[in-house]
Structures are given as structure tokens and as C-alpha cells.
Amino acid sequence: MNREDFPMLKSNIVYFDNGATTLKPQCVIDVMNKYYLEHTSNIHRGDYDASIITNKLYDNTRNIIGSFINADPDCCVFTSGSTMSLNMVVFGYMKKHLKAGDEVLLNKSEHASNILPWIKLSEEIGIIIKYVPLNSDYSLTIDNIKKCVTEKTKVISLAHISNVVGDVRDIETIGEFCSQNNIIFNVDGAQSVPHIMVDFKESNIDFLSFSAHKMCGPTGVGVLVGKRNLLENMDPILYGGGMNNYFEEDNSYELKSIPTRLEAGTPPIAGVIGMGEAIKYLDKIGMDKIHQYEKQLKQYFLDKVKDISNLIIYNKDSDSGIVSFNIDGVFAQDLAIYLNHYNIYVRAGNHCTKMLKDDIGINNTVRASFYFYNNYEDVDRLVEALKNSRDIFKIIL
Amino acid sequence: MDDNLRREIILENYKEPYNRGLIDDENYSKINSRSDSCIDNLDFEMMINNDIISDIRFDGEACAISTSAASILIKELVGKKVDDALQILNNYKNMINEKSYDKELLGELIVYDEIYKQPNRKNCALLPSNAIDKLIGRLKK
């Protein structure tokens, strides 16, 4: 769908690294260029025409986000991306509100950004991290989560869609369970908000993080959405300009209200404007349509590779457009380099889920992650290359 | 070098690498080596006796280039005097980094003389040599 909107697709590439970052449509590039070429200015306090245009576009991005994920616009905080958002949750909120012995439930297929901050917090204040066991298909279920909950469980933190297995977690049910049991529900939406409809309020989410660059927007910008009372009780990670009302010689100071309080310094203005445009663009296509189409592409791929006997696929059943695989006896990176020979772009590695090896039994996989602008011919090219992979060393050595 | 022969040597050392497998002996000095730019992750162990490299072993997960280079380097270096080994290592690194080098000193390592054509693989070829270099540096102190 919509391939003509993406300048990168004019070259002969097959771009299957959408889990890492996505291509940018012309409309996103245009609004950002326009900011740089026609109305460069800082936000707030500008009394000239260019700054008025910039402010309007910048502020309106919160409204766009709010209606996209069903959240209050002033509860959408601009950050540098999911990593920063998750770190703000852990060090800005949890550090202040959790105490030694409190339990946080994670699982081993989480991205580093949803594990390492917690490990650091555990080191700092003594919280206990518990890893919810994955099912035999490496998915995470509400039943397994419930088995790990004790009266000390204060937080359940998980990716809505995991970035290697690609299983879609039932956040509505988990959110309801959390709200009934007074547990904070922290959702990493980096792999879901770009691909599937997410309803912040309906799913009882307390914190939601996502990045613009994984959803057709620019790099360096993302969002933290939080429930109002939680954001109001969060300490800023950064202090400086734009976020304070006053500060005095006697050390007194007053911070602004949310979300500005949590956005010290000049933000990535072009990035925020680009993110707003990207979200409008996705919304116009329709998130349900995008999700259905990606699942169809994945199913088409699975049907086509059935007969490739040396291809190992780790996540056939997951309900998203992510496929993780290896060719038997070939190192994942060698396979990725081989595919690059055919201009097929995939990612090899542990995909920042360094603990998943404990469950899946291997360290590295090749990941092809589909997006709406991929088509069936793209999949055919990947399948053809995989079929011919007995020639791999002739090509890469 | 003929492309088929080159490929054959690399593949042989990738599929059945020399001295693969660690032997957790306290007389060995150990180092882990991984790259920032790729997913190669190898451990090395080395023993030096009377200024001679008496053994090097390695294990881990890495691509064909990195694994085979570890294997061939170990073959070339074991039994050499430390200074001679350093000379071989420097010469090898020079070749990978497109500086002038002495072909005579390379032995089988010559199979990587065209790796510069794939710049993203230079780090793969250098990962084992950098690790061994660091181990020697540590043991010389």
C-alpha cells in the first residue's frame, strides 16, 4: 500500500527492517523541511510570524497524538523516544514511589529499554524483578502473569508487541487485571503503536511509551503518555529552560504543570512536527487496515517458505508482521549480509533482547519485520533468496 | 588468489575451526571480544611460556569471517616468539586497514586481502586480532 509516498522505495530495495526503524513518507519530510526552510523558530514566547506558525504546529501535535491513542493531549509528553520515556517512568516515577522488596514483573523477551532501567533501579533501591515465564511458543499470557503476582507486586511492565517474537499481548485484559489489583501497568508501545490500534484509556494503561521513527516519523522524538495523577507525581529527569515558573537565590523554585514540566530544554521541534504529520498519515490509512495487511504478508511468507527444509522460524503463530528465523548452520549475520546482496534489508542479532536466549535457546536470529508499504513481490524476493541460500558462501565470501 | 581456493580455506576454518573450545585453566589469560558494529562475540584464552606463545584457544558465536580469522590467526601464532607474533598481528591489521604490508609474513591470512572491498566486514576480520593483541599486551606487562 502507498508505496509511491516513500522516496526510498524508488530504488530497488526490499525494506524489511521496520522493527528497527521505518521509511519516511514525502509528506513527513516536507513538513520538516518547511520548518527548516520557511519558519525556523523556537517554541513559546515568540512574538513573530514564523514562531506563531511553529507553535501552532507543535502544540497541535499533542492533539493529534491524543486522538490517535485516546489520551488527554496534555498527558502526552514529548521525549526523545521510547528509551527515554521508559527511563522517565523508572527513574522519574518508580524511584520515588517504590521501595525495597516491591516486585516488578517483566519477562525475558522484553527489549533492553524495559529491563536495564529496572535492573539499575533494583541496584539503587532494592526492588525485586521477577521474570514471567514465556509459553512454549515464546508468547506471554495473562495466565502466566497471574501466577507470578503476589501482594508485593507493584508494577507489570511489558511490550504490547514484543520485538523478536512479535506476539501481541492482551493489554486490555492485563490492564483490567492491573487496575483491579492496584498494580501500575507500564506498556512499551514501540512495536505496537505503529502497527495496531492502541487505546490508552480503554486498556487501563498507566504509562505508554513509543517512538516516532518506528511509525514513519523522524528519529530523536517520541512520546510518554501517562495518567494525569501519575505524571503530576513524576519527577523530571531533566531540569532547565522551559519547564520552570521561577527560581530564586534562596533555592526556591516552581515548576510548570504537565506536560511542560517534563520537557526541559529546546525540544526537537522539526521532529515533533514531523511526528504529528506521520501520525495523521497513518490514521488516514487506518490502523486496523495496516495490522490486517501485515498479518496477511506474514501468512503469505509462511505459506511460501513451507518447503524450505533448512529454514527455522521461531514465531510462526504470533499475530504481527514480525518473522524471526535462521538458516540451519548459518550465522544470522552471514545470512543478513547474503540477503543484502539481493538488496533485501533485514536485521541480524539479538534485537536488544539479550535474555531471550534463555528461553529460545539461541542468541541470534534474522528478523524480517513487515510494514504496510511492503508488498507481495517484496516477500517473493525474500523467499527466492532463502530458497537459493545453499549458495550463501559463494556470495558472501 | 583464486576465489575458490580463498573460499575453501575460509569455509574450512569456519566449519572446523582450529583450537575451538575453551579449557578453563588458570594458567591461561582470558578475554572476551565483541564488536560495537556487529554481533560477533568471541572469548579467547592464551598461555605464554618463556616468551613463546604456547597456546591460544577460542569459542563463541561469530560470522564466517570472524570465526575463520580466529582459527587461522591461532594457527599462525602458536609456537611463535611474542615479538614475532606481534609483528604478524600488525602486518595482518595493516592489510585489513589498507596500509602497506608484507605478503611473506601472512601465511594463510592472505585469504583476507580483499576484505577491504566489504568495509562493514573489516571489523569482523579485526575482532580476533585485536583480542589476541590485547591479551599479549596484558601478559607482557
Coordinates of C-alpha atoms in Angstrom, one line a residue:
Chain A
M1 CA 0.0 0.0 0.0
N2 CA 1.0 3.6 -0.6
R3 CA 4.5 2.8 -1.9
E4 CA 4.5 5.9 -4.1
D5 CA 4.7 8.0 -0.9
F6 CA 8.1 6.7 0.1
P7 CA 11.1 8.1 -1.8
M8 CA 13.4 5.3 -0.5
L9 CA 11.2 2.8 -2.3
K10 CA 12.1 4.3 -5.7
S11 CA 15.3 2.4 -5.5
N12 CA 15.3 -1.4 -6.0
I13 CA 15.3 -2.3 -2.3
V14 CA 13.2 -4.6 -0.2
Y15 CA 13.0 -2.9 3.2
F16 CA 12.2 -5.4 5.9
D17 CA 13.8 -3.7 8.9
N18 CA 10.7 -1.9 10.1
G19 CA 11.1 -3.1 13.6
A20 CA 14.3 -1.1 13.8
T21 CA 13.1 2.0 12.0
T22 CA 10.7 2.8 9.2
L23 CA 11.0 4.7 6.0
K24 CA 9.6 8.2 5.9
P25 CA 6.8 9.4 3.5
Q26 CA 7.3 12.5 1.5
C27 CA 4.7 14.4 3.5
V28 CA 6.7 14.0 6.7
I29 CA 9.9 15.1 5.0
D30 CA 8.0 18.1 3.6
V31 CA 6.7 19.5 6.8
M32 CA 10.1 19.1 8.5
N33 CA 11.8 20.8 5.5
K34 CA 9.2 23.5 5.6
Y35 CA 10.1 24.2 9.3
Y36 CA 13.8 24.5 8.4
L37 CA 13.3 26.4 5.2
E38 CA 10.4 28.7 6.0
H39 CA 9.5 29.1 9.7
T40 CA 12.5 28.1 11.8
S41 CA 11.9 29.5 15.3
N42 CA 11.9 28.3 18.9
I43 CA 8.6 27.4 20.5
H44 CA 6.9 29.5 23.2
R45 CA 7.5 33.2 23.8
G46 CA 7.9 34.0 20.1
D47 CA 6.0 37.1 19.0
Y48 CA 6.8 37.0 15.3
D49 CA 5.0 35.3 12.4
A50 CA 7.3 32.3 12.0
S51 CA 7.1 31.4 15.7
I52 CA 3.4 31.6 15.6
I53 CA 3.2 29.1 12.8
T54 CA 5.7 26.8 14.6
N55 CA 3.9 27.0 17.9
K56 CA 0.6 26.1 16.3
L57 CA 2.0 23.0 14.5
Y58 CA 4.0 22.0 17.6
D59 CA 1.1 22.3 20.0
N60 CA -1.3 20.7 17.7
T61 CA 0.8 17.5 17.6
R62 CA -0.4 16.8 21.1
N63 CA -4.0 16.9 19.9
I64 CA -3.1 14.6 17.0
I65 CA -1.5 12.1 19.4
G66 CA -4.3 12.4 21.9
S67 CA -7.0 11.4 19.4
F68 CA -4.8 8.8 17.8
I69 CA -4.4 6.7 21.0
N70 CA -7.3 8.1 23.0
A71 CA -5.5 10.0 25.7
D72 CA -5.7 13.6 27.0
P73 CA -3.4 15.8 24.9
D74 CA -1.8 17.4 27.9
C75 CA -0.9 13.9 29.2
C76 CA 1.2 13.3 26.2
V77 CA 4.8 14.2 26.9
F78 CA 7.4 14.7 24.1
T79 CA 10.5 12.7 24.7
S80 CA 13.5 11.6 22.6
G81 CA 11.9 8.2 22.1
S82 CA 10.7 5.0 23.8
T83 CA 14.0 4.6 25.6
M84 CA 13.8 8.0 27.3
S85 CA 10.1 7.5 28.0
L86 CA 10.7 4.2 29.8
N87 CA 13.7 5.7 31.7
M88 CA 11.4 8.6 32.8
V89 CA 8.9 6.1 34.1
V90 CA 11.5 4.2 36.1
F91 CA 13.7 7.0 37.4
G92 CA 11.2 9.8 37.4
Y93 CA 8.2 8.0 38.9
M94 CA 9.1 4.5 40.2
K95 CA 12.2 5.5 42.1
K96 CA 10.1 7.9 44.1
H97 CA 7.2 5.6 44.7
L98 CA 8.6 2.1 45.0
K99 CA 10.5 0.7 48.0
A100 CA 12.9 -2.2 48.7
G101 CA 11.1 -5.5 48.3
D102 CA 8.4 -4.2 45.9
E103 CA 8.1 -6.6 43.0
V104 CA 8.1 -5.7 39.3
L105 CA 7.0 -8.3 36.7
L106 CA 9.0 -8.3 33.5
N107 CA 9.7 -11.2 31.0
K108 CA 12.7 -12.3 29.1
S109 CA 11.5 -11.2 25.6
E110 CA 11.5 -7.5 26.6
H111 CA 13.7 -5.0 24.9
A112 CA 16.8 -3.8 26.8
S113 CA 15.0 -0.5 27.5
N114 CA 12.4 -2.2 29.5
I115 CA 14.8 -4.3 31.5
L116 CA 18.0 -2.4 32.1
P117 CA 16.4 0.6 33.8
W118 CA 14.7 -1.8 36.2
I119 CA 17.9 -3.6 36.9
K120 CA 19.5 -0.3 37.7
L121 CA 16.6 0.7 40.0
S122 CA 16.9 -2.7 41.7
E123 CA 20.6 -1.9 42.4
E124 CA 19.6 1.6 43.7
I125 CA 16.6 0.9 45.9
G126 CA 16.2 -2.8 46.2
I127 CA 13.1 -3.6 44.2
I128 CA 12.7 -7.2 43.1
I129 CA 12.5 -8.1 39.4
K130 CA 10.6 -11.2 38.6
Y131 CA 10.5 -12.7 35.1
V132 CA 7.2 -14.1 34.0
P133 CA 7.8 -17.4 32.2
L134 CA 7.0 -17.5 28.4
N135 CA 4.8 -20.1 26.8
S136 CA 6.3 -22.8 24.6
D137 CA 5.8 -20.6 21.6
Y138 CA 7.6 -17.8 23.5
S139 CA 4.5 -15.7 23.9
L140 CA 3.4 -14.1 27.1
T141 CA 0.0 -14.9 28.5
I142 CA -2.2 -13.4 31.2
D143 CA -2.3 -16.7 33.0
N144 CA 1.4 -16.9 33.4
I145 CA 1.4 -13.3 34.6
K146 CA -1.3 -14.0 37.2
K147 CA 0.7 -16.9 38.5
C148 CA 3.6 -14.6 39.3
V149 CA 1.6 -11.9 41.1
T150 CA 1.9 -11.6 44.8
E151 CA 0.8 -9.0 47.3
K152 CA 4.1 -7.3 46.8
T153 CA 3.6 -6.9 43.0
K154 CA 3.5 -3.2 42.3
V155 CA 4.2 -3.0 38.6
I156 CA 3.7 -5.0 35.5
S157 CA 5.8 -3.7 32.7
L158 CA 5.7 -5.2 29.2
A159 CA 5.9 -4.5 25.5
H160 CA 2.4 -4.6 23.8
I161 CA 4.1 -6.4 20.9
S162 CA 7.5 -8.0 21.6
N163 CA 10.2 -7.1 19.1
V164 CA 11.6 -10.6 18.2
V165 CA 8.7 -13.0 18.8
G166 CA 6.1 -10.4 17.7
D167 CA 3.4 -11.8 20.0
V168 CA 0.6 -9.3 20.7
R169 CA -0.1 -9.2 24.4
D170 CA -3.7 -8.9 25.6
I171 CA -3.3 -5.5 27.1
E172 CA -7.0 -4.9 27.6
T173 CA -7.3 -7.9 29.9
I174 CA -3.9 -7.3 31.6
G175 CA -4.8 -3.6 32.1
E176 CA -8.1 -4.5 33.7
F177 CA -6.4 -7.0 36.0
C178 CA -3.8 -4.4 37.0
S179 CA -6.5 -1.8 37.7
Q180 CA -8.5 -4.2 39.9
N181 CA -5.3 -5.2 41.8
N182 CA -3.8 -1.8 42.3
I183 CA -0.8 -2.6 40.1
I184 CA 0.8 0.0 37.8
F185 CA 0.6 -1.1 34.2
N186 CA 3.6 0.2 32.1
V187 CA 3.4 -0.5 28.4
D188 CA 6.2 -0.3 25.9
G189 CA 4.3 0.6 22.7
A190 CA 7.4 0.9 20.4
Q191 CA 6.4 -2.1 18.3
S192 CA 2.6 -1.7 18.6
V193 CA 1.6 1.9 18.3
P194 CA 3.0 2.0 14.7
H195 CA 1.2 -1.2 13.7
I196 CA -2.1 -1.7 15.6
M197 CA -4.8 0.4 17.2
V198 CA -3.9 1.2 20.8
D199 CA -6.5 2.7 23.1
F200 CA -4.7 4.2 26.1
K201 CA -7.8 4.9 28.3
E202 CA -9.8 1.8 27.3
S203 CA -6.8 -0.5 28.1
N204 CA -6.3 0.9 31.6
I205 CA -2.7 1.7 30.8
D206 CA -0.8 3.8 33.3
F207 CA 2.2 4.7 31.2
L208 CA 2.7 4.2 27.4
S209 CA 5.9 4.8 25.6
F210 CA 6.5 4.9 21.8
S211 CA 8.9 6.4 19.2
A212 CA 8.1 8.4 16.1
H213 CA 10.8 6.8 13.9
K214 CA 9.2 3.4 14.0
M215 CA 6.0 4.9 12.7
C216 CA 7.0 6.8 9.6
G217 CA 8.2 9.8 11.7
P218 CA 11.7 11.3 12.3
T219 CA 14.3 9.9 14.7
G220 CA 15.0 11.5 18.0
V221 CA 11.5 12.1 19.1
G222 CA 8.8 10.0 20.9
V223 CA 6.1 10.2 23.5
L224 CA 5.4 9.2 27.1
V225 CA 1.7 9.1 27.8
G226 CA 0.7 8.8 31.4
K227 CA -2.4 9.0 33.6
R228 CA -2.7 12.6 34.9
N229 CA -2.2 11.9 38.6
L230 CA 0.9 9.8 37.8
L231 CA 2.5 12.4 35.6
E232 CA 1.8 15.0 38.2
N233 CA 3.7 12.9 40.7
M234 CA 6.6 12.3 38.4
D235 CA 10.0 14.0 39.0
P236 CA 11.6 15.4 35.8
I237 CA 14.7 13.7 34.7
L238 CA 16.0 16.9 33.2
Y239 CA 15.8 20.4 34.7
G240 CA 16.3 23.7 32.8
G241 CA 14.7 26.1 30.5
G242 CA 11.0 26.0 29.5
M243 CA 9.9 23.8 32.4
N244 CA 10.0 26.2 35.4
N245 CA 7.9 29.2 36.5
Y246 CA 10.7 30.8 38.6
F247 CA 13.8 30.0 40.6
E248 CA 15.5 32.3 43.2
E249 CA 18.7 32.8 45.1
D250 CA 17.3 31.1 48.2
N251 CA 17.0 27.9 46.2
S252 CA 13.2 28.2 45.9
Y253 CA 11.7 27.3 42.5
E254 CA 8.4 26.4 41.0
L255 CA 7.9 24.1 38.1
K256 CA 5.3 24.4 35.4
S257 CA 2.5 22.0 35.1
I258 CA 2.5 18.8 33.0
P259 CA 3.4 18.1 30.3
T260 CA 5.8 21.1 30.0
R261 CA 7.4 20.3 33.4
L262 CA 8.7 17.1 31.9
E263 CA 10.1 18.7 28.7
A264 CA 13.2 20.7 29.8
G265 CA 15.2 22.4 27.1
T266 CA 14.5 23.1 23.4
P267 CA 12.7 20.1 22.1
P268 CA 13.3 18.5 18.6
I269 CA 10.8 20.9 17.1
A270 CA 11.0 19.7 13.5
G271 CA 10.8 16.2 14.9
V272 CA 7.6 16.9 16.8
I273 CA 6.0 18.5 13.8
G274 CA 7.1 15.5 11.6
M275 CA 5.8 13.1 14.2
G276 CA 2.4 14.8 14.1
E277 CA 2.3 14.6 10.3
A278 CA 3.3 10.9 10.4
I279 CA 0.5 10.1 12.8
K280 CA -2.0 11.9 10.6
Y281 CA -0.7 9.9 7.7
L282 CA -1.1 6.5 9.5
D283 CA -4.5 7.5 10.8
K284 CA -5.7 8.2 7.3
I285 CA -4.7 4.8 6.1
G286 CA -6.3 3.2 9.2
M287 CA -4.5 1.2 11.9
D288 CA -6.8 -1.8 11.5
K289 CA -6.1 -2.0 7.8
I290 CA -2.4 -1.8 8.5
H291 CA -2.5 -4.6 11.1
Q292 CA -4.6 -6.9 8.9
Y293 CA -2.4 -6.3 5.9
E294 CA 0.9 -7.0 7.8
K295 CA -0.6 -10.3 9.1
Q296 CA -1.6 -11.2 5.5
L297 CA 2.0 -10.6 4.4
K298 CA 3.4 -12.7 7.2
Q299 CA 0.9 -15.6 6.3
Y300 CA 1.9 -15.3 2.7
F301 CA 5.6 -15.6 3.6
L302 CA 4.9 -18.6 5.9
D303 CA 3.0 -20.4 3.1
K304 CA 5.7 -19.7 0.6
V305 CA 8.6 -21.0 2.7
K306 CA 6.9 -24.2 3.9
D307 CA 9.2 -26.3 1.8
I308 CA 12.5 -24.7 2.7
S309 CA 13.7 -27.5 4.9
N310 CA 16.7 -25.7 6.4
L311 CA 14.8 -22.6 7.4
I312 CA 14.0 -22.4 11.1
I313 CA 11.2 -20.0 12.0
Y314 CA 10.8 -19.1 15.7
N315 CA 7.5 -17.3 15.7
K316 CA 5.1 -18.8 13.2
D317 CA 2.0 -18.2 15.3
S318 CA 2.5 -14.6 16.5
D319 CA -0.1 -12.2 15.4
S320 CA 2.0 -9.4 14.0
G321 CA 4.2 -8.7 10.9
I322 CA 7.4 -9.9 12.6
V323 CA 9.2 -13.1 11.5
S324 CA 12.4 -14.3 13.2
F325 CA 14.3 -17.0 11.6
N326 CA 17.7 -18.7 10.9
I327 CA 19.0 -20.9 8.1
D328 CA 20.3 -24.1 9.8
G329 CA 24.1 -23.9 10.2
V330 CA 24.4 -20.3 9.0
F331 CA 25.3 -17.4 11.4
A332 CA 22.5 -14.9 11.4
Q333 CA 24.7 -12.0 10.4
D334 CA 26.1 -14.0 7.4
L335 CA 22.5 -14.6 6.3
A336 CA 21.7 -10.8 6.6
I337 CA 24.8 -10.0 4.6
Y338 CA 23.8 -12.5 2.0
L339 CA 20.3 -11.0 1.8
N340 CA 21.8 -7.6 1.4
H341 CA 23.4 -8.9 -1.8
Y342 CA 19.9 -9.0 -3.2
N343 CA 19.1 -5.6 -1.8
I344 CA 16.9 -7.2 0.9
Y345 CA 17.3 -5.3 4.2
V346 CA 16.8 -7.3 7.4
R347 CA 18.4 -7.2 10.8
A348 CA 20.5 -9.9 12.4
G349 CA 21.3 -10.1 16.1
N350 CA 19.6 -10.5 19.5
H351 CA 17.5 -7.4 18.7
C352 CA 18.2 -6.0 22.2
T353 CA 16.5 -8.9 23.9
K354 CA 19.6 -10.4 25.3
M355 CA 17.7 -12.6 27.8
L356 CA 15.5 -14.3 25.3
K357 CA 18.3 -16.8 24.6
D358 CA 17.5 -18.4 27.9
D359 CA 14.0 -19.4 26.6
I360 CA 14.6 -19.7 22.8
G361 CA 17.9 -21.4 23.1
I362 CA 19.8 -19.3 20.5
N363 CA 21.5 -16.0 20.7
N364 CA 20.9 -14.5 17.3
T365 CA 18.2 -14.5 14.7
V366 CA 17.4 -12.8 11.4
R367 CA 14.3 -10.6 11.8
A368 CA 12.2 -9.5 8.9
S369 CA 9.6 -7.0 10.0
F370 CA 6.9 -6.0 7.6
Y371 CA 5.0 -2.7 7.2
F372 CA 2.1 -1.6 5.1
Y373 CA 4.4 -0.3 2.3
N374 CA 5.8 -3.8 1.7
N375 CA 4.1 -5.8 -1.0
Y376 CA 3.8 -9.4 -2.0
E377 CA 6.7 -9.0 -4.5
D378 CA 9.0 -8.0 -1.7
V379 CA 8.1 -11.2 0.1
D380 CA 8.6 -13.2 -3.1
R381 CA 12.1 -11.8 -3.4
L382 CA 13.0 -12.8 0.2
V383 CA 11.6 -16.3 -0.3
E384 CA 13.5 -16.7 -3.5
A385 CA 16.8 -15.6 -1.8
L386 CA 16.1 -18.0 1.1
K387 CA 15.5 -20.9 -1.4
N388 CA 18.8 -20.2 -3.0
S389 CA 20.7 -19.9 0.2
R390 CA 22.8 -23.0 -0.4
D391 CA 25.0 -20.6 -2.5
I392 CA 25.4 -18.3 0.5
F393 CA 29.1 -18.6 1.0
K394 CA 29.8 -18.3 -2.7
I395 CA 28.1 -14.9 -2.5
I396 CA 29.4 -13.5 0.8
L397 CA 33.0 -14.9 0.8
Chain B
M1 CA 44.5 -15.8 -5.0
D2 CA 41.9 -17.9 -6.8
D3 CA 38.4 -17.2 -5.4
N4 CA 37.5 -20.8 -5.0
L5 CA 40.6 -21.6 -3.0
R6 CA 40.1 -18.5 -0.9
R7 CA 36.5 -19.5 -0.1
E8 CA 37.6 -23.1 0.6
I9 CA 40.2 -22.0 3.2
I10 CA 37.8 -19.6 4.9
L11 CA 35.0 -22.2 5.0
E12 CA 37.2 -24.9 6.3
N13 CA 38.3 -22.7 9.1
Y14 CA 34.8 -21.6 9.8
K15 CA 33.2 -25.0 9.9
E16 CA 36.0 -26.7 11.7
P17 CA 38.0 -24.0 13.4
Y18 CA 41.4 -24.7 14.9
N19 CA 41.5 -24.8 18.7
R20 CA 37.9 -24.0 19.2
G21 CA 36.7 -24.7 22.8
L22 CA 37.9 -23.2 26.0
I23 CA 39.8 -25.2 28.7
D24 CA 39.2 -23.0 31.7
D25 CA 42.8 -23.4 33.0
E26 CA 44.0 -20.8 35.4
N27 CA 47.4 -20.6 33.6
Y28 CA 45.6 -19.1 30.7
S29 CA 44.8 -15.4 30.4
K30 CA 41.3 -14.7 29.1
I31 CA 39.5 -12.0 27.2
N32 CA 36.0 -11.5 25.7
S33 CA 35.8 -9.6 22.5
R34 CA 32.7 -8.3 20.9
S35 CA 32.1 -5.6 18.3
D36 CA 30.0 -2.5 18.5
S37 CA 29.0 -2.7 14.9
C38 CA 28.0 -6.4 14.6
I39 CA 27.0 -9.4 16.7
D40 CA 30.3 -11.3 16.8
N41 CA 31.1 -12.4 20.3
L42 CA 34.2 -14.5 21.0
D43 CA 36.2 -15.5 24.0
F44 CA 40.0 -16.1 23.8
E45 CA 42.4 -17.8 26.1
M46 CA 46.2 -17.6 25.8
M47 CA 49.2 -19.0 27.5
I48 CA 52.8 -17.7 27.1
N49 CA 55.8 -19.6 28.3
N50 CA 59.3 -18.3 28.1
D51 CA 58.4 -15.6 25.7
I52 CA 56.8 -18.1 23.4
I53 CA 53.0 -18.3 22.7
S54 CA 52.4 -21.8 23.7
D55 CA 48.6 -21.9 23.2
I56 CA 45.6 -19.8 22.1
R57 CA 42.1 -21.1 22.2
F58 CA 38.7 -19.5 21.4
D59 CA 35.0 -20.0 21.5
G60 CA 31.8 -18.1 20.9
E61 CA 29.4 -17.1 18.2
A62 CA 30.6 -15.1 15.2
C63 CA 30.3 -14.8 11.5
A64 CA 32.3 -16.8 8.9
I65 CA 34.9 -14.1 8.6
S66 CA 35.5 -13.6 12.3
T67 CA 35.5 -17.3 13.2
S68 CA 37.8 -18.3 10.4
A69 CA 40.1 -15.4 11.1
A70 CA 40.4 -16.5 14.7
S71 CA 41.2 -20.0 13.6
I72 CA 43.8 -19.0 11.0
L73 CA 45.4 -16.5 13.3
I74 CA 45.8 -19.0 16.1
K75 CA 47.4 -21.5 13.7
E76 CA 49.9 -18.8 12.6
L77 CA 50.7 -17.5 16.0
V78 CA 51.0 -20.5 18.3
G79 CA 54.7 -21.5 18.7
K80 CA 55.9 -18.0 17.8
K81 CA 58.0 -15.7 19.9
V82 CA 55.9 -12.9 21.3
D83 CA 57.7 -10.2 19.3
D84 CA 57.3 -12.2 16.1
A85 CA 53.6 -12.7 16.9
L86 CA 53.1 -9.0 17.3
Q87 CA 54.8 -8.4 14.0
I88 CA 52.4 -10.9 12.3
L89 CA 49.4 -9.3 14.0
N90 CA 50.5 -5.8 13.0
N91 CA 51.1 -6.9 9.4
Y92 CA 47.7 -8.5 9.3
K93 CA 46.0 -5.4 10.7
N94 CA 47.8 -3.3 8.1
M95 CA 46.5 -5.5 5.3
I96 CA 42.9 -5.2 6.6
N97 CA 43.2 -1.5 7.1
E98 CA 44.5 -1.0 3.5
K99 CA 48.0 0.1 4.7
S100 CA 51.2 -1.4 3.2
Y101 CA 52.0 -4.9 4.4
D102 CA 54.5 -7.8 3.8
K103 CA 52.8 -10.7 2.0
E104 CA 55.6 -13.1 3.1
L105 CA 54.6 -12.7 6.7
L106 CA 50.9 -13.6 6.2
G107 CA 50.7 -17.3 5.5
E108 CA 47.1 -18.4 5.1
L109 CA 45.9 -15.0 6.4
I110 CA 46.4 -13.7 2.9
V111 CA 42.8 -15.0 2.2
Y112 CA 41.5 -11.8 3.8
D113 CA 43.5 -9.5 1.4
E114 CA 40.3 -8.3 -0.3
I115 CA 38.1 -7.8 2.7
Y116 CA 38.6 -4.1 2.3
K117 CA 36.1 -4.4 -0.6
Q118 CA 33.4 -5.0 2.1
P119 CA 34.1 -2.2 4.6
N120 CA 31.5 -3.5 7.0
R121 CA 33.4 -6.7 7.4
K122 CA 36.7 -5.2 8.3
N123 CA 35.7 -5.2 12.0
C124 CA 34.8 -8.9 11.7
A125 CA 38.3 -9.7 10.4
L126 CA 39.9 -7.5 13.1
L127 CA 38.0 -8.8 16.1
P128 CA 40.2 -11.8 16.8
S129 CA 43.5 -10.0 16.0
N130 CA 42.5 -7.1 18.4
A131 CA 41.6 -9.6 21.1
I132 CA 44.9 -11.5 20.8
D133 CA 46.8 -8.3 20.7
K134 CA 45.2 -7.1 23.9
L135 CA 45.9 -10.4 25.6
I136 CA 49.6 -10.3 24.6
G137 CA 49.8 -6.7 25.8
R138 CA 48.3 -7.7 29.2
L139 CA 50.7 -10.7 29.6
K140 CA 53.8 -8.6 28.6
K141 CA 53.2 -6.1 31.4

